[in-house]
Amino acid sequence: MTKPPLTLHLAAPRGFCAGVDRAIKIVEMALEKWGAPVYVRHEIVHNKFVVDGLRAKGAIFVEDLEDCPDDRPVIFSAHGVPKAVPAEAAKREMVYVDATCPLVSKVHIEAQRHSDNGLQMIMIGHAGHPETVGTMGQLPEGEVLLVETVEDVDGVEVRDPERLAFVTQTTLSVDDTADIVAALKRRFPAIIGPHKEDICYATTNRQEAVKAMAPDCDALLVVGAPNSSNSRRLVEVGARAGCRYAQLVQRAGDIDWRALEGIRSVGITAGASAPEVLIDEVIEAFRARYDVTLNPVETVVENVEFKVPRVLRMPVTG
């Protein structure tokens, strides 16, 4: 039986970013250096396949520092943690390694600097997301106010409209954030923004690649986890850019083939914490059903690399 023809538009860049790459490497190097088990506070990155792979090597994932013994190393996830967490680890004399993405750390430093200058912070982000919790936890209670939507801007109550600054979660939709920033500037003309965009290069690049290929796609599949903010934003960006069917899938087994009946072109991308092996799996699933033509859509070449913390590069002493 002849397979129907299908063009797969493959976004580039896609998948792992430098911060995710570094975080995974940190867990692997910690296991090599100290042996298993190594504890990780929260999922190191939001991807079940990655987390399960590290768990198989001896990583134990917990949600709270209280669940970690004092005598084993603990790693803080790429999303960042409130200041109270490393302070507690130091108090307990634990060995800890901070795998916070350097671009998230940049936002933390920014928030602290503004606070030191007497400014109250407004954070654009998603309530309850680990990165938002971590950034808001850099400053005392009440010093960071959260807004999620343009509507939230109208209701936010500030201490002094002349003494404000804002930061953003690094994994948001570039377009949505621009609307919220515009609303903040309308309501608080004196508000100070970041020197450089807080939304990370990888989030921006992946969204731009989706926008570039969306007009040529009948459908878009984003490989990523449901709790991955940047993956969910890619689905929204694709839908907004004209893909009548845009869907998040964790693995090839999640593809709804009935929804794709009669299509001739599909865009494929992946969130920043999805490994290439899962994208390959999705491509192979299409090859089994269609006569596939691959069309790479490259909008930018990424060559960012972040060093792992020094403690992992030093020999074990004692």
mmCIF file of C-alpha atoms in Angstrom:
data_model
loop_
_atom_site.group_PDB
_atom_site.id
_atom_site.type_symbol
_atom_site.label_atom_id
_atom_site.label_comp_id
_atom_site.label_asym_id
_atom_site.label_seq_id
_atom_site.Cartn_x
_atom_site.Cartn_y
_atom_site.Cartn_z
ATOM 1 C CA MET A 1 0.000 0.000 0.000
ATOM 2 C CA THR A 2 1.368 3.432 -0.978
ATOM 3 C CA LYS A 3 1.929 5.811 1.912
ATOM 4 C CA PRO A 4 0.474 9.311 1.512
ATOM 5 C CA PRO A 5 3.066 12.083 1.022
ATOM 6 C CA LEU A 6 3.784 14.395 3.953
ATOM 7 C CA THR A 7 6.209 17.264 4.456
ATOM 8 C CA LEU A 8 7.653 17.531 7.957
ATOM 9 C CA HIS A 9 8.913 21.036 8.677
ATOM 10 C CA LEU A 10 11.547 20.683 11.381
ATOM 11 C CA ALA A 11 12.199 23.803 13.455
ATOM 12 C CA ALA A 12 15.751 24.807 14.223
ATOM 13 C CA PRO A 13 16.603 25.683 16.877
ATOM 14 C CA ARG A 14 14.504 23.263 18.928
ATOM 15 C CA GLY A 15 14.915 21.146 22.060
ATOM 16 C CA PHE A 16 17.685 21.474 24.630
ATOM 17 C CA CYS A 17 18.987 24.924 25.483
ATOM 18 C CA ALA A 18 22.319 25.683 27.178
ATOM 19 C CA GLY A 19 20.726 26.016 30.636
ATOM 20 C CA VAL A 20 19.020 22.614 30.409
ATOM 21 C CA ASP A 21 22.162 21.004 29.009
ATOM 22 C CA ARG A 22 24.163 22.383 31.931
ATOM 23 C CA ALA A 23 21.603 21.291 34.555
ATOM 24 C CA ILE A 24 21.550 17.689 33.308
ATOM 25 C CA LYS A 25 25.359 17.647 33.132
ATOM 26 C CA ILE A 26 25.485 18.875 36.751
ATOM 27 C CA VAL A 27 23.424 15.886 37.968
ATOM 28 C CA GLU A 28 25.511 13.433 35.920
ATOM 29 C CA MET A 29 28.814 14.928 37.151
ATOM 30 C CA ALA A 30 27.562 14.945 40.754
ATOM 31 C CA LEU A 31 26.743 11.227 40.470
ATOM 32 C CA GLU A 32 30.221 10.577 39.050
ATOM 33 C CA LYS A 33 31.909 12.614 41.771
ATOM 34 C CA TRP A 34 29.970 11.558 44.865
ATOM 35 C CA GLY A 35 28.246 8.350 43.754
ATOM 36 C CA ALA A 36 24.565 7.537 44.182
ATOM 37 C CA PRO A 37 22.301 8.685 45.602
ATOM 38 C CA VAL A 38 22.388 12.381 44.799
ATOM 39 C CA TYR A 39 19.262 14.320 45.754
ATOM 40 C CA VAL A 40 17.629 16.846 43.411
ATOM 41 C CA ARG A 41 15.158 19.393 44.734
ATOM 42 C CA HIS A 42 12.309 19.490 42.203
ATOM 43 C CA GLU A 43 12.589 18.034 38.689
ATOM 44 C CA ILE A 44 15.978 19.168 37.370
ATOM 45 C CA VAL A 45 14.194 20.160 34.136
ATOM 46 C CA HIS A 46 10.562 19.666 33.133
ATOM 47 C CA ASN A 47 10.804 16.471 31.123
ATOM 48 C CA LYS A 48 9.762 13.017 32.354
ATOM 49 C CA PHE A 49 12.096 11.146 29.973
ATOM 50 C CA VAL A 50 15.113 13.126 31.228
ATOM 51 C CA VAL A 51 14.110 12.812 34.895
ATOM 52 C CA ASP A 52 13.481 9.052 34.593
ATOM 53 C CA GLY A 53 16.898 8.627 32.926
ATOM 54 C CA LEU A 54 18.666 10.431 35.763
ATOM 55 C CA ARG A 55 16.625 8.534 38.353
ATOM 56 C CA ALA A 56 17.848 5.276 36.804
ATOM 57 C CA LYS A 57 21.431 6.505 37.331
ATOM 58 C CA GLY A 58 20.843 7.182 41.021
ATOM 59 C CA ALA A 59 19.288 10.637 41.329
ATOM 60 C CA ILE A 60 16.474 10.969 43.881
ATOM 61 C CA PHE A 61 13.962 13.748 43.140
ATOM 62 C CA VAL A 62 12.256 15.454 46.070
ATOM 63 C CA GLU A 63 10.087 18.545 46.398
ATOM 64 C CA ASP A 64 11.556 19.849 49.620
ATOM 65 C CA LEU A 65 14.920 20.128 51.322
ATOM 66 C CA GLU A 66 13.346 18.483 54.376
ATOM 67 C CA ASP A 67 13.217 15.241 52.342
ATOM 68 C CA CYS A 68 17.023 15.227 51.904
ATOM 69 C CA PRO A 69 19.483 13.704 54.400
ATOM 70 C CA ASP A 70 22.286 15.975 55.647
ATOM 71 C CA ASP A 71 25.057 13.661 54.453
ATOM 72 C CA ARG A 72 24.240 13.437 50.717
ATOM 73 C CA PRO A 73 24.703 16.123 48.053
ATOM 74 C CA VAL A 74 21.632 18.029 46.894
ATOM 75 C CA ILE A 75 21.161 19.851 43.594
ATOM 76 C CA PHE A 76 18.789 22.760 43.005
ATOM 77 C CA SER A 77 16.865 22.624 39.732
ATOM 78 C CA ALA A 78 17.443 24.781 36.639
ATOM 79 C CA HIS A 79 14.354 26.858 37.510
ATOM 80 C CA GLY A 80 15.994 28.424 40.571
ATOM 81 C CA VAL A 81 15.044 28.426 44.254
ATOM 82 C CA PRO A 82 14.068 31.007 46.865
ATOM 83 C CA LYS A 83 17.017 32.392 48.874
ATOM 84 C CA ALA A 84 15.800 30.530 51.961
ATOM 85 C CA VAL A 85 16.670 27.148 50.376
ATOM 86 C CA PRO A 86 20.480 27.490 50.014
ATOM 87 C CA ALA A 87 20.486 29.309 53.369
ATOM 88 C CA GLU A 88 18.850 26.272 54.992
ATOM 89 C CA ALA A 89 21.252 23.880 53.198
ATOM 90 C CA ALA A 90 24.235 25.889 54.453
ATOM 91 C CA LYS A 91 22.809 25.885 57.976
ATOM 92 C CA ARG A 92 22.568 22.084 57.822
ATOM 93 C CA GLU A 93 26.146 21.954 56.435
ATOM 94 C CA MET A 94 24.965 20.086 53.356
ATOM 95 C CA VAL A 95 26.943 19.806 50.139
ATOM 96 C CA TYR A 96 24.762 21.550 47.560
ATOM 97 C CA VAL A 97 25.135 22.472 43.904
ATOM 98 C CA ASP A 98 23.015 25.177 42.321
ATOM 99 C CA ALA A 99 21.929 24.211 38.781
ATOM 100 C CA THR A 100 19.866 27.381 38.320
ATOM 101 C CA CYS A 101 20.094 28.512 34.700
ATOM 102 C CA PRO A 102 22.485 31.504 34.537
ATOM 103 C CA LEU A 103 19.787 33.477 32.683
ATOM 104 C CA VAL A 104 17.397 32.916 35.610
ATOM 105 C CA SER A 105 20.184 33.892 38.035
ATOM 106 C CA LYS A 106 20.556 37.118 36.028
ATOM 107 C CA VAL A 107 16.895 37.937 36.808
ATOM 108 C CA HIS A 108 17.505 37.163 40.509
ATOM 109 C CA ILE A 109 20.481 39.558 40.584
ATOM 110 C CA GLU A 110 18.458 42.207 38.766
ATOM 111 C CA ALA A 111 15.592 41.952 41.280
ATOM 112 C CA GLN A 112 18.016 42.212 44.214
ATOM 113 C CA ARG A 113 19.754 45.247 42.683
ATOM 114 C CA HIS A 114 16.465 47.095 42.186
ATOM 115 C CA SER A 115 15.369 46.201 45.713
ATOM 116 C CA ASP A 116 18.686 47.498 47.114
ATOM 117 C CA ASN A 117 17.900 50.775 45.341
ATOM 118 C CA GLY A 118 14.565 50.975 47.170
ATOM 119 C CA LEU A 119 12.332 49.850 44.310
ATOM 120 C CA GLN A 120 9.374 47.504 44.666
ATOM 121 C CA MET A 121 9.348 44.744 42.033
ATOM 122 C CA ILE A 122 6.579 43.586 39.726
ATOM 123 C CA MET A 123 7.147 40.160 38.209
ATOM 124 C CA ILE A 124 5.455 39.028 35.001
ATOM 125 C CA GLY A 125 5.098 35.266 35.359
ATOM 126 C CA HIS A 126 2.900 32.268 36.085
ATOM 127 C CA ALA A 127 1.770 31.765 39.682
ATOM 128 C CA GLY A 128 3.158 28.584 41.216
ATOM 129 C CA HIS A 129 5.740 27.928 38.486
ATOM 130 C CA PRO A 130 9.064 26.982 40.160
ATOM 131 C CA GLU A 131 10.910 29.798 38.393
ATOM 132 C CA THR A 132 8.392 32.385 39.572
ATOM 133 C CA VAL A 133 8.493 31.001 43.120
ATOM 134 C CA GLY A 134 12.303 31.112 43.042
ATOM 135 C CA THR A 135 12.520 34.674 41.727
ATOM 136 C CA MET A 136 9.877 36.035 44.108
ATOM 137 C CA GLY A 137 11.699 34.222 46.922
ATOM 138 C CA GLN A 138 14.833 36.314 46.365
ATOM 139 C CA LEU A 139 13.241 39.212 48.223
ATOM 140 C CA PRO A 140 11.191 39.569 51.429
ATOM 141 C CA GLU A 141 7.426 38.966 51.365
ATOM 142 C CA GLY A 142 5.539 41.778 49.624
ATOM 143 C CA GLU A 143 8.564 43.126 47.768
ATOM 144 C CA VAL A 144 7.659 41.282 44.559
ATOM 145 C CA LEU A 145 4.126 41.570 43.158
ATOM 146 C CA LEU A 146 3.034 39.049 40.511
ATOM 147 C CA VAL A 147 1.048 39.825 37.367
ATOM 148 C CA GLU A 148 0.052 37.135 34.847
ATOM 149 C CA THR A 149 -2.140 39.097 32.418
ATOM 150 C CA VAL A 150 -2.808 42.601 31.113
ATOM 151 C CA GLU A 151 -5.952 42.593 33.299
ATOM 152 C CA ASP A 152 -3.826 41.929 36.408
ATOM 153 C CA VAL A 153 -1.948 45.185 35.806
ATOM 154 C CA ASP A 154 -5.122 47.206 36.510
ATOM 155 C CA GLY A 155 -5.595 45.579 39.900
ATOM 156 C CA VAL A 156 -2.028 45.549 41.243
ATOM 157 C CA GLU A 157 -1.572 47.693 44.365
ATOM 158 C CA VAL A 158 1.889 49.203 44.708
ATOM 159 C CA ARG A 159 3.601 51.051 47.523
ATOM 160 C CA ASP A 160 4.803 53.961 45.405
ATOM 161 C CA PRO A 161 4.091 54.243 41.642
ATOM 162 C CA GLU A 162 7.296 56.301 41.235
ATOM 163 C CA ARG A 163 9.544 53.588 42.756
ATOM 164 C CA LEU A 164 8.934 50.452 40.675
ATOM 165 C CA ALA A 165 10.820 48.013 38.466
ATOM 166 C CA PHE A 166 9.740 44.864 36.653
ATOM 167 C CA VAL A 167 11.284 41.506 35.744
ATOM 168 C CA THR A 168 9.828 38.573 33.820
ATOM 169 C CA GLN A 169 9.872 34.808 33.928
ATOM 170 C CA THR A 170 12.349 33.677 31.252
ATOM 171 C CA THR A 171 10.034 31.215 29.467
ATOM 172 C CA LEU A 172 7.036 33.384 28.558
ATOM 173 C CA SER A 173 5.496 34.197 25.189
ATOM 174 C CA VAL A 174 7.396 37.157 23.771
ATOM 175 C CA ASP A 175 4.191 38.672 22.322
ATOM 176 C CA ASP A 176 2.064 38.243 25.470
ATOM 177 C CA THR A 177 4.812 39.716 27.626
ATOM 178 C CA ALA A 178 5.135 42.748 25.333
ATOM 179 C CA ASP A 179 1.416 43.477 25.886
ATOM 180 C CA ILE A 180 1.783 43.232 29.675
ATOM 181 C CA VAL A 181 4.906 45.430 29.669
ATOM 182 C CA ALA A 182 3.017 48.034 27.608
ATOM 183 C CA ALA A 183 0.154 47.965 30.147
ATOM 184 C CA LEU A 184 2.621 48.396 33.047
ATOM 185 C CA LYS A 185 4.269 51.370 31.333
ATOM 186 C CA ARG A 186 0.870 52.968 30.651
ATOM 187 C CA ARG A 187 -0.186 52.670 34.279
ATOM 188 C CA PHE A 188 3.239 53.316 35.826
ATOM 189 C CA PRO A 189 5.228 55.578 33.460
ATOM 190 C CA ALA A 190 8.192 55.683 35.875
ATOM 191 C CA ILE A 191 8.597 51.876 36.033
ATOM 192 C CA ILE A 192 12.116 50.614 35.232
ATOM 193 C CA GLY A 193 12.596 47.586 32.975
ATOM 194 C CA PRO A 194 15.532 45.214 32.508
ATOM 195 C CA HIS A 195 18.670 46.457 30.682
ATOM 196 C CA LYS A 196 18.267 43.460 28.419
ATOM 197 C CA GLU A 197 15.170 41.338 27.753
ATOM 198 C CA ASP A 198 14.570 38.804 30.579
ATOM 199 C CA ILE A 199 12.944 36.258 28.262
ATOM 200 C CA CYS A 200 15.819 33.949 27.425
ATOM 201 C CA TYR A 201 17.417 33.647 24.003
ATOM 202 C CA ALA A 202 16.294 29.999 23.675
ATOM 203 C CA THR A 203 12.630 30.772 24.373
ATOM 204 C CA THR A 204 12.694 33.641 21.870
ATOM 205 C CA ASN A 205 14.536 31.617 19.196
ATOM 206 C CA ARG A 206 12.165 28.639 19.451
ATOM 207 C CA GLN A 207 9.128 30.902 19.202
ATOM 208 C CA GLU A 208 10.580 32.714 16.155
ATOM 209 C CA ALA A 209 11.261 29.373 14.402
ATOM 210 C CA VAL A 210 7.621 28.332 14.947
ATOM 211 C CA LYS A 211 6.376 31.667 13.570
ATOM 212 C CA ALA A 212 8.592 31.213 10.500
ATOM 213 C CA MET A 213 7.256 27.771 9.595
ATOM 214 C CA ALA A 214 3.620 28.126 10.780
ATOM 215 C CA PRO A 215 2.269 29.522 7.463
ATOM 216 C CA ASP A 216 3.446 26.349 5.667
ATOM 217 C CA CYS A 217 2.032 23.890 8.246
ATOM 218 C CA ASP A 218 -1.419 22.316 8.433
ATOM 219 C CA ALA A 219 -0.570 21.211 11.977
ATOM 220 C CA LEU A 220 2.118 21.770 14.622
ATOM 221 C CA LEU A 221 3.389 19.249 17.155
ATOM 222 C CA VAL A 222 5.454 20.486 20.087
ATOM 223 C CA VAL A 223 7.447 17.783 21.872
ATOM 224 C CA GLY A 224 7.514 18.714 25.547
ATOM 225 C CA ALA A 225 6.038 18.207 28.999
ATOM 226 C CA PRO A 226 2.665 19.589 30.143
ATOM 227 C CA ASN A 227 4.402 21.367 33.075
ATOM 228 C CA SER A 228 6.997 22.968 30.765
ATOM 229 C CA SER A 229 6.131 26.658 30.417
ATOM 230 C CA ASN A 230 8.236 27.248 27.306
ATOM 231 C CA SER A 231 6.734 24.168 25.556
ATOM 232 C CA ARG A 232 3.175 25.302 26.226
ATOM 233 C CA ARG A 233 4.010 28.775 24.931
ATOM 234 C CA LEU A 234 5.219 27.199 21.644
ATOM 235 C CA VAL A 235 1.775 25.610 21.165
ATOM 236 C CA GLU A 236 0.120 29.005 21.728
ATOM 237 C CA VAL A 237 2.547 30.763 19.374
ATOM 238 C CA GLY A 238 1.882 28.160 16.654
ATOM 239 C CA ALA A 239 -1.899 28.482 16.993
ATOM 240 C CA ARG A 240 -1.670 32.266 16.898
ATOM 241 C CA ALA A 241 0.597 32.131 13.834
ATOM 242 C CA GLY A 242 -2.011 30.189 11.854
ATOM 243 C CA CYS A 243 -1.665 26.455 12.609
ATOM 244 C CA ARG A 244 -5.274 25.244 12.825
ATOM 245 C CA TYR A 245 -4.098 22.259 14.886
ATOM 246 C CA ALA A 246 -1.302 22.838 17.430
ATOM 247 C CA GLN A 247 -0.689 20.155 20.022
ATOM 248 C CA LEU A 248 1.739 19.314 22.841
ATOM 249 C CA VAL A 249 2.965 15.701 22.892
ATOM 250 C CA GLN A 250 5.355 14.127 25.389
ATOM 251 C CA ARG A 251 6.225 11.194 23.111
ATOM 252 C CA ALA A 252 5.258 9.679 19.761
ATOM 253 C CA GLY A 253 2.646 7.556 21.548
ATOM 254 C CA ASP A 254 0.695 10.719 22.393
ATOM 255 C CA ILE A 255 0.091 11.733 18.760
ATOM 256 C CA ASP A 256 -3.605 11.852 17.843
ATOM 257 C CA TRP A 257 -3.417 10.418 14.318
ATOM 258 C CA ARG A 258 -7.149 10.865 13.659
ATOM 259 C CA ALA A 259 -6.783 14.624 14.166
ATOM 260 C CA LEU A 260 -4.083 14.626 11.487
ATOM 261 C CA GLU A 261 -6.077 12.794 8.793
ATOM 262 C CA GLY A 262 -5.864 14.417 5.370
ATOM 263 C CA ILE A 263 -3.015 16.785 6.225
ATOM 264 C CA ARG A 264 -0.074 17.373 3.913
ATOM 265 C CA SER A 265 2.374 19.260 6.133
ATOM 266 C CA VAL A 266 3.267 19.151 9.821
ATOM 267 C CA GLY A 267 5.620 21.387 11.790
ATOM 268 C CA ILE A 268 7.670 19.761 14.530
ATOM 269 C CA THR A 269 9.509 21.544 17.308
ATOM 270 C CA ALA A 270 10.419 20.837 20.918
ATOM 271 C CA GLY A 271 10.550 22.730 24.176
ATOM 272 C CA ALA A 272 13.914 23.610 25.710
ATOM 273 C CA SER A 273 13.901 20.596 28.050
ATOM 274 C CA ALA A 274 12.993 17.938 25.441
ATOM 275 C CA PRO A 275 15.885 15.733 24.213
ATOM 276 C CA GLU A 276 16.504 15.133 20.499
ATOM 277 C CA VAL A 277 15.832 11.385 20.917
ATOM 278 C CA LEU A 278 12.129 12.149 21.493
ATOM 279 C CA ILE A 279 11.976 14.289 18.344
ATOM 280 C CA ASP A 280 13.590 11.430 16.379
ATOM 281 C CA GLU A 281 10.945 9.091 17.820
ATOM 282 C CA VAL A 282 8.159 11.371 16.539
ATOM 283 C CA ILE A 283 9.759 11.608 13.071
ATOM 284 C CA GLU A 284 10.023 7.789 12.884
ATOM 285 C CA ALA A 285 6.341 7.466 13.844
ATOM 286 C CA PHE A 286 5.468 9.701 10.874
ATOM 287 C CA ARG A 287 7.774 7.731 8.563
ATOM 288 C CA ALA A 288 5.879 4.546 9.494
ATOM 289 C CA ARG A 289 2.624 6.096 8.235
ATOM 290 C CA TYR A 290 3.650 8.576 5.535
ATOM 291 C CA ASP A 291 6.109 9.071 2.726
ATOM 292 C CA VAL A 292 8.000 11.801 4.593
ATOM 293 C CA THR A 293 9.971 14.689 3.132
ATOM 294 C CA LEU A 294 11.985 16.510 5.807
ATOM 295 C CA ASN A 295 12.303 20.266 5.493
ATOM 296 C CA PRO A 296 14.552 21.930 8.100
ATOM 297 C CA VAL A 297 13.474 25.504 8.943
ATOM 298 C CA GLU A 298 16.498 27.179 10.521
ATOM 299 C CA THR A 299 16.045 30.736 11.723
ATOM 300 C CA VAL A 300 19.197 31.115 13.852
ATOM 301 C CA VAL A 301 22.228 29.074 14.918
ATOM 302 C CA GLU A 302 22.734 28.761 18.683
ATOM 303 C CA ASN A 303 26.219 28.377 20.114
ATOM 304 C CA VAL A 304 25.670 29.319 23.766
ATOM 305 C CA GLU A 305 27.376 27.206 26.422
ATOM 306 C CA PHE A 306 27.337 27.609 30.205
ATOM 307 C CA LYS A 307 30.076 26.254 32.472
ATOM 308 C CA VAL A 308 29.200 23.868 35.290
ATOM 309 C CA PRO A 309 29.914 25.040 38.876
ATOM 310 C CA ARG A 310 33.545 24.848 39.978
ATOM 311 C CA VAL A 311 32.804 22.389 42.797
ATOM 312 C CA LEU A 312 32.104 19.700 40.180
ATOM 313 C CA ARG A 313 35.385 20.336 38.371
ATOM 314 C CA MET A 314 37.463 19.996 41.543
ATOM 315 C CA PRO A 315 38.723 16.608 42.799
ATOM 316 C CA VAL A 316 37.074 15.031 45.863
ATOM 317 C CA THR A 317 39.119 15.799 48.981
ATOM 318 C CA GLY A 318 39.478 13.808 52.168
#
